Amino acid sequence: MKELKQSAFLHPLMPPAVAIIGSGITGLSVALALSRIYDVTIVARDLVGDNESHGWASPWAGAGWRPHIGTSDEDIEMQKASFRYMWKLAETNPECGLKRVKSIDYFDQVKDESLVWYKDFMPGCRRLPSTELPEGVTLGFEFQTVVATPSIYLQWLKDRLSASGTTFVRKELSHISEIKDVVPQVDVVVNASGVGAKYLGGVEDELVEELRGQTMLVRTKETTVICRSGDLYAYPIPRLDGNAIIGGISQPGNTSTELDPALRTEILRRARLVTSPGAYPEKVEDLEIVQEIVGIRPGRIGGVRVEKEVLQTPPVVGMKVVHAYGVGGTGYKYSAGLSKRVADYVDDFIYGDGVVL
Ligand SMILES: Cc1cc2nc3c(=O)[nH]c(=O)nc-3n(C[C@H](O)[C@H](O)[C@H](O)COP(=O)(O)OP(=O)(O)OC[C@H]3O[C@@H](n4cnc5c(N)ncnc54)[C@H](O)[C@@H]3O)c2cc1C
């Protein structure tokens, strides 16, 4: 299949080589955006199928698609690009682990409706009248969105990539220069290492911040994703298979991957505050818990880093890198849109970002 990737005009013999560090939702999505043109190798410590490893975030996500407000125009464009792709994919490839679902967004601090950019974008969006808002909620919207079942969606992405010739190599790097041991002729490196960007030699980004999450996968008849943000953070994310993730715990700087049993009651309390009476039982003992989950979200103070850099420090002087990390609790949400931007940066590195006459 490799010959399919050759660009007849620019690279008659060999397509440019791109190495991606990281096989989470970010690395896989970037690979999908690049694999039609480039020779892509994914190098990662944790690979698809490692569903019990806490070394990465992707298997542990909710993973709902919720639009975020209060961001830049550029960020909104990235969200929109991502949503369009995932919305369509849920229809064309239902086996991929994405499903369309009704969603409600509650704000308990925001009052200004003009901040809600997605009013005219998310399918079926309507502002909820005050009579439909729970106590303490200042603004609410209902719309259609998508949810992912991580184990299925990650595997689907991996299978597509493998079929089109992407190579997967399991390796933990202590320094970014070690990528050359795997792909000696690498043209561009994409750094999608999540929390790893904090510790990877040659990157060591001190702004990267671990955000501990704890959730429960429970049996439910509920079919609406609800997210409340502001003073109260709570989200039930039904997966339309009889299960829902309930959560709302975010603990910055906490790297413990041990389950905290005391949080069960708090998670349930929050779920009950945003759902109708009877949706979830009053006591944890009455919940049908399928799985209890702890995961570390790869946050970054100042937000996601999608950026080109030519490294200047030995032993990697001149190495071309596109950074793609720091997506925090929104990696699935950003995935397809972020990968489009990364692909543009890779193209800039390979072909230049202007035309010389
Ligand atoms: C409880 C919880 C709920 C969540 N809910 C949602 C949600 O509803 N919606 C949503 O969009 N997101 C959600 N998220 C966030 C989402 O899981 C993350 O944003 C996303 O998985 C990050 O993906 P990533 O590929 O950037 O990083 P990761 O999945 O962490 O992958 C990092 C990759 O880099 C590799 N790596 C790191 N360091 C090295 C190294 N030194 N050498 C080699 N390889 C290395 C790892 O092995 C891994 O392959 C949730 C997360 C948690 C924990």
Short mmCIF file of C-alpha atoms and ligand atoms in Angstrom, two decimals:
data_model
loop_
_atom_site.label_atom_id
_atom_site.label_comp_id
_atom_site.label_asym_id
_atom_site.label_seq_id
_atom_site.Cartn_x
_atom_site.Cartn_y
_atom_site.Cartn_z
CA MET A 1 0.00 0.00 0.00
CA LYS A 2 2.99 2.33 0.50
CA GLU A 3 3.11 3.24 -3.21
CA LEU A 4 -0.34 4.85 -2.85
CA LYS A 5 1.26 7.53 -0.73
CA GLN A 6 3.68 8.69 -3.37
CA SER A 7 3.11 12.15 -4.72
CA ALA A 8 3.87 11.78 -8.44
CA PHE A 9 4.92 15.40 -8.89
CA LEU A 10 6.97 16.19 -5.85
CA HIS A 11 8.41 12.94 -4.64
CA PRO A 12 8.58 10.42 -7.47
CA LEU A 13 10.60 7.93 -5.42
CA MET A 14 9.86 8.34 -1.73
CA PRO A 15 7.13 10.27 0.08
CA PRO A 16 8.44 12.53 2.88
CA ALA A 17 8.72 10.77 6.23
CA VAL A 18 6.75 11.99 9.23
CA ALA A 19 7.19 10.46 12.68
CA ILE A 20 4.44 11.00 15.23
CA ILE A 21 5.25 10.61 18.91
CA GLY A 22 2.05 9.39 20.56
CA SER A 23 -0.72 7.01 19.64
CA GLY A 24 -3.57 8.65 21.56
CA ILE A 25 -6.58 10.25 19.92
CA THR A 26 -4.35 13.20 18.91
CA GLY A 27 -1.56 11.16 17.31
CA LEU A 28 -3.99 8.84 15.51
CA SER A 29 -6.09 11.71 14.17
CA VAL A 30 -3.00 13.52 12.95
CA ALA A 31 -1.80 10.32 11.29
CA LEU A 32 -5.10 10.00 9.47
CA ALA A 33 -4.79 13.53 8.13
CA LEU A 34 -1.20 12.89 6.94
CA SER A 35 -1.18 9.30 5.79
CA ARG A 36 -2.50 9.90 2.28
CA ILE A 37 0.56 11.98 1.36
CA TYR A 38 3.32 11.08 3.77
CA ASP A 39 5.11 7.99 4.97
CA VAL A 40 3.88 7.99 8.58
CA THR A 41 5.38 6.14 11.53
CA ILE A 42 3.76 6.33 14.97
CA VAL A 43 6.16 5.81 17.86
CA ALA A 44 4.60 5.47 21.29
CA ARG A 45 4.99 3.87 24.68
CA ASP A 46 1.24 3.15 24.88
CA LEU A 47 -0.49 1.78 21.80
CA VAL A 48 -4.11 1.13 20.88
CA GLY A 49 -5.32 -1.85 22.88
CA ASP A 50 -3.45 -0.84 26.04
CA ASN A 51 -6.78 -0.09 27.68
CA GLU A 52 -5.52 -0.69 31.22
CA SER A 53 -2.51 1.63 31.03
CA HIS A 54 -2.62 4.93 32.91
CA GLY A 55 0.37 6.14 30.91
CA TRP A 56 -2.02 7.82 28.50
CA ALA A 57 -5.43 9.51 28.66
CA SER A 58 -7.24 8.33 25.56
CA PRO A 59 -8.79 5.04 26.78
CA TRP A 60 -10.25 6.74 29.86
CA ALA A 61 -12.26 9.55 28.24
CA GLY A 62 -16.01 10.18 28.45
CA ALA A 63 -15.85 10.94 25.47
CA GLY A 64 -18.44 13.53 24.58
CA TRP A 65 -18.21 16.36 22.07
CA ARG A 66 -19.12 19.57 23.84
CA PRO A 67 -18.54 23.00 22.28
CA HIS A 68 -16.51 25.41 24.38
CA ILE A 69 -17.20 29.12 24.64
CA GLY A 70 -14.85 31.94 25.59
CA THR A 71 -12.17 30.86 23.12
CA SER A 72 -10.49 32.55 20.12
CA ASP A 73 -11.89 32.62 16.58
CA GLU A 74 -9.08 30.27 15.54
CA ASP A 75 -10.06 27.85 18.27
CA ILE A 76 -13.72 28.00 17.26
CA GLU A 77 -12.75 27.16 13.68
CA MET A 78 -10.84 24.14 14.98
CA GLN A 79 -13.89 23.02 16.99
CA LYS A 80 -16.16 23.45 13.99
CA ALA A 81 -13.85 21.51 11.65
CA SER A 82 -13.66 18.72 14.19
CA PHE A 83 -17.39 18.54 14.73
CA ARG A 84 -18.23 18.50 11.01
CA TYR A 85 -15.90 15.53 10.52
CA MET A 86 -17.13 13.51 13.51
CA TRP A 87 -20.81 14.29 12.89
CA LYS A 88 -20.50 13.00 9.34
CA LEU A 89 -18.43 9.97 10.35
CA ALA A 90 -21.09 8.93 12.87
CA GLU A 91 -23.50 8.67 9.95
CA THR A 92 -21.29 7.21 7.22
CA ASN A 93 -19.35 4.74 9.41
CA PRO A 94 -21.54 3.78 12.39
CA GLU A 95 -19.11 0.96 13.22
CA CYS A 96 -16.42 3.52 14.12
CA GLY A 97 -17.64 4.05 17.70
CA LEU A 98 -19.11 7.53 17.20
CA LYS A 99 -22.82 8.11 17.78
CA ARG A 100 -25.11 11.07 17.34
CA VAL A 101 -26.89 12.01 20.53
CA LYS A 102 -29.05 14.71 22.10
CA SER A 103 -27.13 17.02 24.40
CA ILE A 104 -27.86 19.76 26.94
CA ASP A 105 -25.36 22.39 28.00
CA TYR A 106 -26.03 24.21 31.28
CA PHE A 107 -24.10 27.28 32.45
CA ASP A 108 -24.37 28.55 35.98
CA GLN A 109 -22.28 31.70 35.54
CA VAL A 110 -22.77 32.75 31.93
CA LYS A 111 -25.72 35.06 31.29
CA ASP A 112 -24.71 36.66 28.00
CA GLU A 113 -26.19 34.58 25.19
CA SER A 114 -23.99 36.29 22.58
CA LEU A 115 -21.00 34.35 23.97
CA VAL A 116 -22.58 31.12 22.83
CA TRP A 117 -21.08 30.97 19.31
CA TYR A 118 -22.55 27.57 18.54
CA LYS A 119 -26.20 28.69 18.63
CA ASP A 120 -26.22 28.76 14.83
CA PHE A 121 -23.86 25.84 14.35
CA MET A 122 -24.75 22.80 16.44
CA PRO A 123 -27.61 20.82 14.82
CA GLY A 124 -31.07 21.50 16.27
CA CYS A 125 -29.77 24.05 18.74
CA ARG A 126 -32.38 25.86 20.85
CA ARG A 127 -32.13 28.01 23.92
CA LEU A 128 -33.94 26.47 26.86
CA PRO A 129 -36.61 28.65 28.49
CA SER A 130 -36.02 29.49 32.15
CA THR A 131 -38.82 27.07 33.11
CA GLU A 132 -36.64 24.20 31.84
CA LEU A 133 -33.49 25.22 33.74
CA PRO A 134 -32.44 23.47 36.98
CA GLU A 135 -31.84 25.58 40.07
CA GLY A 136 -28.74 27.76 39.82
CA VAL A 137 -28.49 27.52 36.02
CA THR A 138 -28.38 30.89 34.22
CA LEU A 139 -28.39 29.72 30.62
CA GLY A 140 -29.06 26.42 28.87
CA PHE A 141 -29.00 25.09 25.30
CA GLU A 142 -30.14 21.85 23.74
CA PHE A 143 -28.58 20.49 20.54
CA GLN A 144 -27.38 17.34 18.81
CA THR A 145 -23.78 16.22 19.21
CA VAL A 146 -21.60 13.09 19.02
CA VAL A 147 -20.14 10.75 21.62
CA ALA A 148 -17.29 8.31 21.20
CA THR A 149 -16.68 4.95 22.80
CA PRO A 150 -12.90 5.26 23.08
CA SER A 151 -11.95 1.58 22.81
CA ILE A 152 -13.94 1.25 19.56
CA TYR A 153 -13.01 4.58 17.97
CA LEU A 154 -9.28 4.24 18.73
CA GLN A 155 -9.24 0.72 17.28
CA TRP A 156 -11.17 1.87 14.20
CA LEU A 157 -8.64 4.65 13.59
CA LYS A 158 -5.74 2.27 14.08
CA ASP A 159 -7.19 -0.32 11.69
CA ARG A 160 -7.66 2.32 9.00
CA LEU A 161 -4.13 3.57 9.47
CA SER A 162 -2.61 0.09 9.40
CA ALA A 163 -4.54 -0.69 6.22
CA SER A 164 -3.14 2.39 4.50
CA GLY A 165 0.46 1.66 5.47
CA THR A 166 1.09 3.58 8.69
CA THR A 167 3.72 1.85 10.81
CA PHE A 168 3.33 1.53 14.59
CA VAL A 169 6.42 1.13 16.79
CA ARG A 170 6.28 0.67 20.55
CA LYS A 171 9.08 2.63 22.19
CA GLU A 172 9.40 5.00 25.12
CA LEU A 173 11.61 7.96 24.23
CA SER A 174 13.59 9.75 26.89
CA HIS A 175 14.72 12.43 24.42
CA ILE A 176 13.09 13.58 21.19
CA SER A 177 16.38 12.89 19.34
CA GLU A 178 15.74 9.14 19.81
CA ILE A 179 13.03 9.34 17.15
CA LYS A 180 15.90 9.13 14.65
CA ASP A 181 16.75 5.65 15.94
CA VAL A 182 13.34 4.57 14.63
CA VAL A 183 12.97 6.80 11.55
CA PRO A 184 16.52 7.83 10.56
CA GLN A 185 15.42 9.90 7.53
CA VAL A 186 12.59 11.68 9.30
CA ASP A 187 11.56 14.99 7.66
CA VAL A 188 9.12 16.24 10.30
CA VAL A 189 8.32 15.05 13.83
CA VAL A 190 4.83 15.57 15.28
CA ASN A 191 4.89 15.70 19.04
CA ALA A 192 1.53 14.33 20.23
CA SER A 193 2.86 12.96 23.49
CA GLY A 194 0.18 14.38 25.83
CA VAL A 195 1.49 14.61 29.39
CA GLY A 196 4.73 13.16 28.01
CA ALA A 197 5.61 16.64 26.66
CA LYS A 198 6.39 17.63 30.24
CA TYR A 199 9.06 14.98 30.61
CA LEU A 200 10.38 14.33 27.08
CA GLY A 201 13.97 15.55 26.73
CA GLY A 202 14.26 18.34 24.16
CA VAL A 203 10.69 19.49 24.90
CA GLU A 204 10.19 19.52 28.70
CA ASP A 205 7.26 21.94 28.63
CA GLU A 206 6.73 23.17 32.19
CA LEU A 207 3.26 24.45 31.28
CA VAL A 208 1.95 20.91 30.88
CA GLU A 209 -0.27 20.04 33.81
CA GLU A 210 -1.79 16.72 34.81
CA LEU A 211 -5.52 16.97 35.52
CA ARG A 212 -6.79 13.92 37.35
CA GLY A 213 -10.27 12.70 36.47
CA GLN A 214 -12.42 10.04 38.08
CA THR A 215 -15.64 8.73 36.57
CA MET A 216 -18.00 5.76 36.72
CA LEU A 217 -19.41 3.79 33.82
CA VAL A 218 -22.91 2.87 34.98
CA ARG A 219 -25.99 1.16 33.58
CA THR A 220 -28.69 3.63 32.62
CA LYS A 221 -31.79 4.19 30.52
CA GLU A 222 -30.80 7.84 29.96
CA THR A 223 -30.02 8.92 26.41
CA THR A 224 -29.15 12.62 26.72
CA VAL A 225 -25.65 13.98 27.29
CA ILE A 226 -25.77 16.75 29.89
CA CYS A 227 -22.93 18.99 30.89
CA ARG A 228 -23.03 21.70 33.51
CA SER A 229 -20.14 24.10 33.94
CA GLY A 230 -19.37 27.01 36.22
CA ASP A 231 -19.66 26.56 39.97
CA LEU A 232 -20.76 22.98 39.46
CA TYR A 233 -18.98 20.67 37.00
CA ALA A 234 -21.03 17.61 36.17
CA TYR A 235 -21.60 15.39 33.15
CA PRO A 236 -23.53 12.24 32.44
CA ILE A 237 -22.49 10.98 28.98
CA PRO A 238 -24.76 8.13 27.82
CA ARG A 239 -23.21 6.00 25.08
CA LEU A 240 -26.57 4.75 23.81
CA ASP A 241 -25.60 1.16 24.62
CA GLY A 242 -27.28 1.08 28.03
CA ASN A 243 -24.23 2.62 29.73
CA ALA A 244 -23.24 6.16 30.64
CA ILE A 245 -20.10 7.78 31.97
CA ILE A 246 -20.89 10.02 34.94
CA GLY A 247 -18.25 12.41 36.16
CA GLY A 248 -17.20 15.97 36.78
CA ILE A 249 -13.99 15.56 38.77
CA SER A 250 -10.94 17.55 37.68
CA GLN A 251 -7.99 17.70 40.07
CA PRO A 252 -5.09 19.81 38.71
CA GLY A 253 -1.63 18.58 39.65
CA ASN A 254 -2.94 15.31 41.08
CA THR A 255 -1.16 12.39 39.39
CA SER A 256 -2.58 9.56 41.47
CA THR A 257 -4.05 6.79 39.36
CA GLU A 258 -5.50 5.06 42.43
CA LEU A 259 -9.28 5.05 42.72
CA ASP A 260 -10.60 7.39 45.43
CA PRO A 261 -13.71 5.61 46.80
CA ALA A 262 -14.84 8.78 48.60
CA LEU A 263 -15.48 10.45 45.24
CA ARG A 264 -18.21 7.97 44.23
CA THR A 265 -20.85 9.75 46.30
CA GLU A 266 -19.81 13.15 44.97
CA ILE A 267 -19.91 11.99 41.32
CA LEU A 268 -23.41 10.58 41.83
CA ARG A 269 -24.57 13.72 43.65
CA ARG A 270 -23.48 15.85 40.69
CA ALA A 271 -25.15 13.56 38.15
CA ARG A 272 -28.42 13.79 40.08
CA LEU A 273 -28.23 17.58 40.21
CA VAL A 274 -28.30 17.85 36.40
CA THR A 275 -30.74 15.06 35.53
CA SER A 276 -34.45 14.55 36.08
CA PRO A 277 -35.61 12.92 39.32
CA GLY A 278 -35.18 9.15 39.18
CA ALA A 279 -32.61 9.16 36.36
CA TYR A 280 -29.94 7.93 38.77
CA PRO A 281 -30.53 6.37 42.24
CA GLU A 282 -29.92 8.28 45.43
CA LYS A 283 -27.34 5.89 46.84
CA VAL A 284 -24.12 4.62 45.28
CA GLU A 285 -25.04 1.09 46.43
CA ASP A 286 -28.06 1.20 44.13
CA LEU A 287 -26.02 2.16 41.06
CA GLU A 288 -25.15 -0.59 38.61
CA ILE A 289 -21.46 0.21 38.23
CA VAL A 290 -19.81 -1.38 35.20
CA GLN A 291 -16.38 0.19 35.64
CA GLU A 292 -14.71 2.80 37.81
CA ILE A 293 -12.26 4.97 35.93
CA VAL A 294 -9.27 7.13 36.81
CA GLY A 295 -7.47 8.98 34.05
CA ILE A 296 -4.98 11.80 33.80
CA ARG A 297 -6.00 14.50 31.32
CA PRO A 298 -3.05 16.12 29.53
CA GLY A 299 -3.69 19.76 30.38
CA ARG A 300 -1.54 22.76 29.62
CA ILE A 301 -1.60 26.17 31.28
CA GLY A 302 -2.49 28.61 28.51
CA GLY A 303 -4.18 25.92 26.43
CA VAL A 304 -3.39 23.48 23.68
CA ARG A 305 -0.08 23.87 21.84
CA VAL A 306 -0.36 23.50 18.07
CA GLU A 307 2.81 25.07 16.81
CA LYS A 308 5.77 24.66 14.47
CA GLU A 309 9.26 24.71 15.92
CA VAL A 310 12.74 24.16 14.51
CA LEU A 311 14.70 22.82 17.45
CA GLN A 312 17.91 24.69 18.20
CA THR A 313 19.59 22.71 20.95
CA PRO A 314 22.04 19.84 20.43
CA PRO A 315 21.69 17.00 19.58
CA VAL A 316 18.60 18.01 17.56
CA VAL A 317 19.63 21.29 15.95
CA GLY A 318 17.45 21.80 12.86
CA MET A 319 14.90 19.10 13.70
CA LYS A 320 11.47 20.20 12.42
CA VAL A 321 8.73 19.59 14.95
CA VAL A 322 5.00 20.29 14.98
CA HIS A 323 3.71 20.24 18.53
CA ALA A 324 0.20 18.92 19.16
CA TYR A 325 -0.41 18.46 22.86
CA GLY A 326 -2.10 19.98 25.89
CA VAL A 327 -5.68 19.18 24.91
CA GLY A 328 -6.68 18.55 28.55
CA GLY A 329 -10.24 17.26 28.85
CA THR A 330 -11.06 17.92 25.20
CA GLY A 331 -8.85 15.64 23.11
CA TYR A 332 -11.71 13.89 21.31
CA LYS A 333 -13.49 17.19 20.81
CA TYR A 334 -10.46 18.80 19.11
CA SER A 335 -9.06 15.72 17.37
CA ALA A 336 -10.10 16.12 13.73
CA GLY A 337 -9.87 19.92 13.68
CA LEU A 338 -6.51 19.97 15.40
CA SER A 339 -5.13 17.41 12.98
CA LYS A 340 -6.06 19.63 10.02
CA ARG A 341 -3.97 22.42 11.49
CA VAL A 342 -1.09 20.08 12.22
CA ALA A 343 -1.25 18.81 8.63
CA ASP A 344 -1.02 22.41 7.35
CA TYR A 345 2.10 22.97 9.46
CA VAL A 346 3.68 19.75 8.23
CA ASP A 347 2.94 20.81 4.64
CA ASP A 348 4.56 24.20 5.37
CA PHE A 349 7.71 22.46 6.60
CA ILE A 350 7.89 20.10 3.63
CA TYR A 351 6.83 22.36 0.77
CA GLY A 352 7.39 25.84 2.26
CA ASP A 353 4.62 28.24 3.18
CA GLY A 354 5.03 30.49 0.15
CA VAL A 355 5.68 30.26 -3.58
CA VAL A 356 9.06 31.36 -4.92
CA LEU A 357 8.67 32.93 -8.38
C1 LIG B 1 -11.96 10.99 33.04
C2 LIG B 1 -11.73 11.63 31.71
C3 LIG B 1 -12.82 12.07 30.95
C4 LIG B 1 -12.62 12.68 29.71
N1 LIG B 1 -13.70 13.06 28.95
C5 LIG B 1 -13.51 13.63 27.74
C6 LIG B 1 -14.62 14.03 26.94
O1 LIG B 1 -15.77 13.86 27.32
N2 LIG B 1 -14.37 14.60 25.73
C7 LIG B 1 -13.10 14.80 25.27
O2 LIG B 1 -12.93 15.33 24.16
N3 LIG B 1 -12.02 14.43 26.01
C8 LIG B 1 -12.21 13.88 27.23
N4 LIG B 1 -11.14 13.52 27.99
C9 LIG B 1 -9.80 13.95 27.58
C10 LIG B 1 -9.16 13.03 26.57
O3 LIG B 1 -9.09 11.73 27.09
C11 LIG B 1 -7.76 13.58 26.29
O4 LIG B 1 -7.81 14.94 25.94
C12 LIG B 1 -7.12 12.82 25.14
O5 LIG B 1 -7.21 11.44 25.32
C13 LIG B 1 -5.66 13.24 24.97
O6 LIG B 1 -5.16 12.53 23.88
P1 LIG B 1 -3.65 12.66 23.45
O7 LIG B 1 -3.50 11.77 22.28
O8 LIG B 1 -3.30 14.10 23.30
O9 LIG B 1 -2.83 12.13 24.70
P2 LIG B 1 -2.74 10.63 25.29
O10 LIG B 1 -3.97 9.86 25.05
O11 LIG B 1 -2.31 10.77 26.71
O12 LIG B 1 -1.61 9.95 24.43
C14 LIG B 1 -0.26 10.30 24.59
C15 LIG B 1 0.57 9.35 23.76
O13 LIG B 1 1.94 9.73 23.86
C16 LIG B 1 2.70 8.60 24.24
N5 LIG B 1 3.89 9.05 24.95
C17 LIG B 1 3.96 9.95 25.97
N6 LIG B 1 5.24 10.13 26.34
C18 LIG B 1 5.99 9.33 25.55
C19 LIG B 1 7.38 9.07 25.45
N7 LIG B 1 8.26 9.66 26.24
N8 LIG B 1 7.79 8.18 24.50
C20 LIG B 1 6.93 7.57 23.68
N9 LIG B 1 5.59 7.78 23.75
C21 LIG B 1 5.12 8.65 24.66
C22 LIG B 1 1.77 7.77 25.08
O14 LIG B 1 2.24 6.47 25.22
C23 LIG B 1 0.50 7.90 24.23
O15 LIG B 1 0.57 7.02 23.14
C24 LIG B 1 -11.30 12.88 29.23
C25 LIG B 1 -10.22 12.40 29.97
C26 LIG B 1 -10.43 11.79 31.19
C27 LIG B 1 -9.24 11.29 31.95
#
